[in-house]
Coordinates of N, CA and C in Angstrom, one line a residue:
X24 N -6.0 12.9 11.1 CA -4.5 11.7 11.0 C -4.1 11.1 12.3
X25 N -4.0 9.8 12.1 CA -3.7 8.8 13.2 C -2.4 9.4 13.5
X26 N -2.4 8.9 14.8 CA -1.1 8.4 14.9 C -0.6 7.4 15.7
X27 N 0.6 6.9 15.4 CA 1.6 5.5 15.2 C 1.3 5.6 16.5
X28 N 1.1 4.1 17.2 CA 1.4 3.4 18.7 C 1.8 2.3 17.8
X29 N 2.8 1.7 18.7 CA 3.6 0.8 17.8 C 2.5 -0.4 18.0
X30 N 1.8 -1.1 17.3 CA 1.5 -2.7 17.0 C 1.8 -3.0 16.0
X31 N 1.0 -4.0 15.1 CA 0.5 -5.2 14.3 C 0.7 -4.5 13.0
X32 N 2.3 -3.3 12.4 CA 1.6 -3.1 11.2 C 1.8 -4.0 10.1
X33 N 0.8 -3.6 9.1 CA 1.4 -5.2 8.1 C 1.9 -4.0 6.3
X34 N 2.4 -5.5 6.0 CA 3.7 -5.3 4.7 C 2.4 -5.8 3.9
X35 N 1.9 -4.5 3.0 CA 1.5 -5.0 2.0 C 1.7 -5.3 0.5
X36 N 1.9 -6.4 0.0 CA 2.1 -6.3 -1.3 C 1.6 -5.7 -2.5
X37 N 2.2 -4.8 -3.6 CA 1.9 -4.3 -4.7 C 1.9 -5.3 -5.6
X38 N 0.7 -5.2 -6.2 CA 0.6 -6.1 -7.2 C 0.6 -5.3 -8.8
X39 N 1.0 -6.2 -9.6 CA 0.6 -5.5 -12.2 C 0.5 -6.0 -12.0
X40 N -0.5 -5.8 -13.1 CA -1.1 -6.5 -14.1 C 0.7 -7.0 -15.3
X41 N -0.2 -7.6 -15.9 CA 0.9 -8.6 -16.8 C 1.5 -7.7 -17.9
X42 N 1.7 -6.2 -18.2 CA 2.2 -5.2 -18.5 C 3.0 -4.8 -17.7
X43 N 3.0 -5.3 -16.4 CA 3.2 -4.3 -15.6 C 3.3 -2.8 -15.3
X44 N 2.3 -2.6 -15.1 CA 1.5 -1.4 -13.8 C 1.6 -2.2 -13.2
X45 N 1.1 -1.3 -12.4 CA 1.2 -1.3 -10.7 C -1.0 -1.6 -11.1
X46 N -1.3 -2.5 -10.4 CA -2.2 -2.9 -10.5 C -3.9 -2.1 -9.4
X47 N -3.4 -1.0 -10.0 CA -5.2 -0.3 -8.4 C -6.3 -1.7 -8.0
X48 N -6.5 -1.3 -8.7 CA -8.0 -2.4 -7.6 C -7.7 -2.6 -7.7
X49 N -6.4 -4.3 -7.9 CA -6.3 -5.5 -6.5 C -5.4 -5.0 -5.7
X50 N -5.0 -3.9 -5.8 CA -4.7 -3.6 -4.7 C -5.0 -2.7 -3.7
X51 N -6.4 -2.1 -3.9 CA -7.8 -2.5 -3.6 C -7.9 -2.8 -2.3
X52 N -8.6 -4.0 -3.1 CA -8.9 -5.4 -2.6 C -7.8 -5.7 -1.2
X53 N -6.5 -6.0 -1.7 CA -4.8 -5.9 -1.5 C -5.1 -5.4 0.8
X54 N -5.8 -4.1 0.6 CA -5.3 -3.3 1.6 C -6.5 -3.3 2.8
X55 N -7.9 -3.2 2.0 CA -9.7 -3.6 2.7 C -8.5 -5.3 3.7
X56 N -7.8 -6.2 2.8 CA -7.8 -7.2 3.8 C -7.2 -7.4 4.9
X57 N -5.6 -6.2 4.4 CA -5.1 -6.1 5.8 C -6.0 -5.1 6.3
X58 N -6.4 -4.1 5.9 CA -7.2 -3.3 7.6 C -8.6 -4.6 8.8
X59 N -9.3 -5.3 7.3 CA -10.3 -5.8 7.7 C -8.7 -6.9 9.5
X60 N -7.9 -7.7 8.3 CA -7.4 -8.7 9.6 C -7.0 -8.2 10.9
X61 N -6.3 -6.7 11.4 CA -6.1 -6.6 12.3 C -4.9 -5.3 12.3
X62 N -4.0 -5.2 11.3 CA -3.9 -4.4 10.8 C -3.8 -3.0 12.3
X63 N -2.8 -2.9 12.6 CA -2.5 -0.8 12.6 C -1.6 -0.3 12.0
X64 N -1.4 -0.2 11.2 CA -0.5 0.6 10.4 C 0.3 -0.7 9.4
X65 N 0.5 0.4 8.2 CA 0.7 -0.4 6.5 C 2.0 0.0 6.7
X66 N 2.4 -0.5 6.8 CA 4.4 0.1 5.7 C 4.3 -1.0 4.4
X67 N 5.0 0.4 3.4 CA 4.0 0.4 2.1 C 5.3 0.5 0.9
X68 N 5.3 -0.1 0.0 CA 6.9 0.0 -1.0 C 8.1 -0.3 0.3
X69 N 8.2 -1.2 0.5 CA 9.3 -1.2 1.7 C 10.4 -1.5 0.6
X70 N 12.2 -1.2 1.4 CA 13.0 -1.5 0.2 C 13.4 -3.0 0.5
X71 N 13.3 -3.7 0.5 CA 13.2 -5.4 0.3 C 12.3 -5.8 -0.7
X72 N 10.9 -5.3 -0.8 CA 10.6 -5.3 -2.1 C 10.5 -4.5 -3.4
X73 N 9.1 -4.5 -4.0 CA 8.7 -3.4 -5.2 C 9.5 -1.8 -4.8
X74 N 10.0 -1.3 -4.0 CA 10.4 0.1 -4.5 C 11.8 -0.2 -4.8
X75 N 12.7 -0.7 -5.2 CA 13.0 -0.5 -5.9 C 13.2 -1.1 -6.9
X76 N 11.9 -1.2 -7.7 CA 11.9 -1.7 -9.0 C 10.6 -0.4 -9.8
X77 N 10.4 0.4 -8.5 CA 9.2 1.7 -9.4 C 10.2 3.1 -9.2
X78 N 9.5 3.5 -10.5 CA 10.5 5.3 -10.5 C 9.5 5.5 -9.5
X79 N 10.0 7.2 -9.6 CA 10.2 8.2 -7.6 C 8.5 9.0 -8.1
X80 N 8.1 8.4 -9.7 CA 6.3 8.5 -9.5 C 5.4 7.6 -9.4
X81 N 5.7 6.3 -9.9 CA 5.1 5.3 -9.2 C 4.8 5.7 -8.2
X82 N 6.1 4.7 -7.1 CA 6.0 5.2 -5.7 C 5.6 6.9 -5.1
X83 N 5.4 7.6 -5.4 CA 4.1 8.5 -5.6 C 3.0 8.3 -5.7
X84 N 2.4 7.2 -6.8 CA 1.8 8.0 -6.6 C 0.9 5.8 -5.4
X85 N 1.9 5.1 -5.7 CA 1.2 4.2 -4.2 C 1.0 4.9 -3.3
X86 N 2.1 5.6 -2.7 CA 1.9 6.5 -1.7 C 0.6 7.2 -1.5
X87 N 0.3 7.9 -2.7 CA -1.4 8.4 -2.5 C -2.1 8.1 -2.2
X88 N -2.5 6.6 -3.3 CA -3.6 5.7 -3.5 C -3.9 5.4 -2.4
X89 N -2.4 4.6 -1.3 CA -2.4 4.2 0.0 C -3.7 5.1 0.9
X90 N -3.1 6.4 0.9 CA -3.6 7.3 1.8 C -4.7 7.6 1.7
X91 N -4.7 7.8 0.4 CA -6.6 8.2 -0.3 C -7.6 6.9 0.2
X92 N -6.4 6.0 0.2 CA -7.5 4.5 0.1 C -7.6 4.0 2.1
X93 N -6.3 4.1 2.9 CA -7.5 3.8 4.2 C -8.0 4.9 5.0
X94 N -8.4 6.4 4.6 CA -8.8 7.4 4.7 C -9.0 7.2 6.2
X95 N -7.5 7.7 6.5 CA -7.0 7.7 7.8 C -6.7 7.0 9.5
X96 N -7.6 5.6 8.8 CA -8.3 4.2 9.8 C -6.7 4.1 10.2
X97 N -5.6 4.0 9.5 CA -4.7 3.5 10.5 C -3.3 4.2 9.7
X98 N -2.5 4.7 10.6 CA -0.6 5.7 9.5 C -0.3 4.8 8.9

């Protein structure tokens, strides 16, 4: 597991499909973009953004997806 060292924390947006489901295919590309462009950590589901619009189950799915996708590269 990565240890957080203060640095550049990116906040990727959570994309949605036209029928308001989380677009995990696009989300994977967004995460890859942030990792390729210097993110030292990712902050997901921030309260200023989509977290207030997601159910508890959706929030858990997003978090699980991000953890699986970053594979320990960043916290």
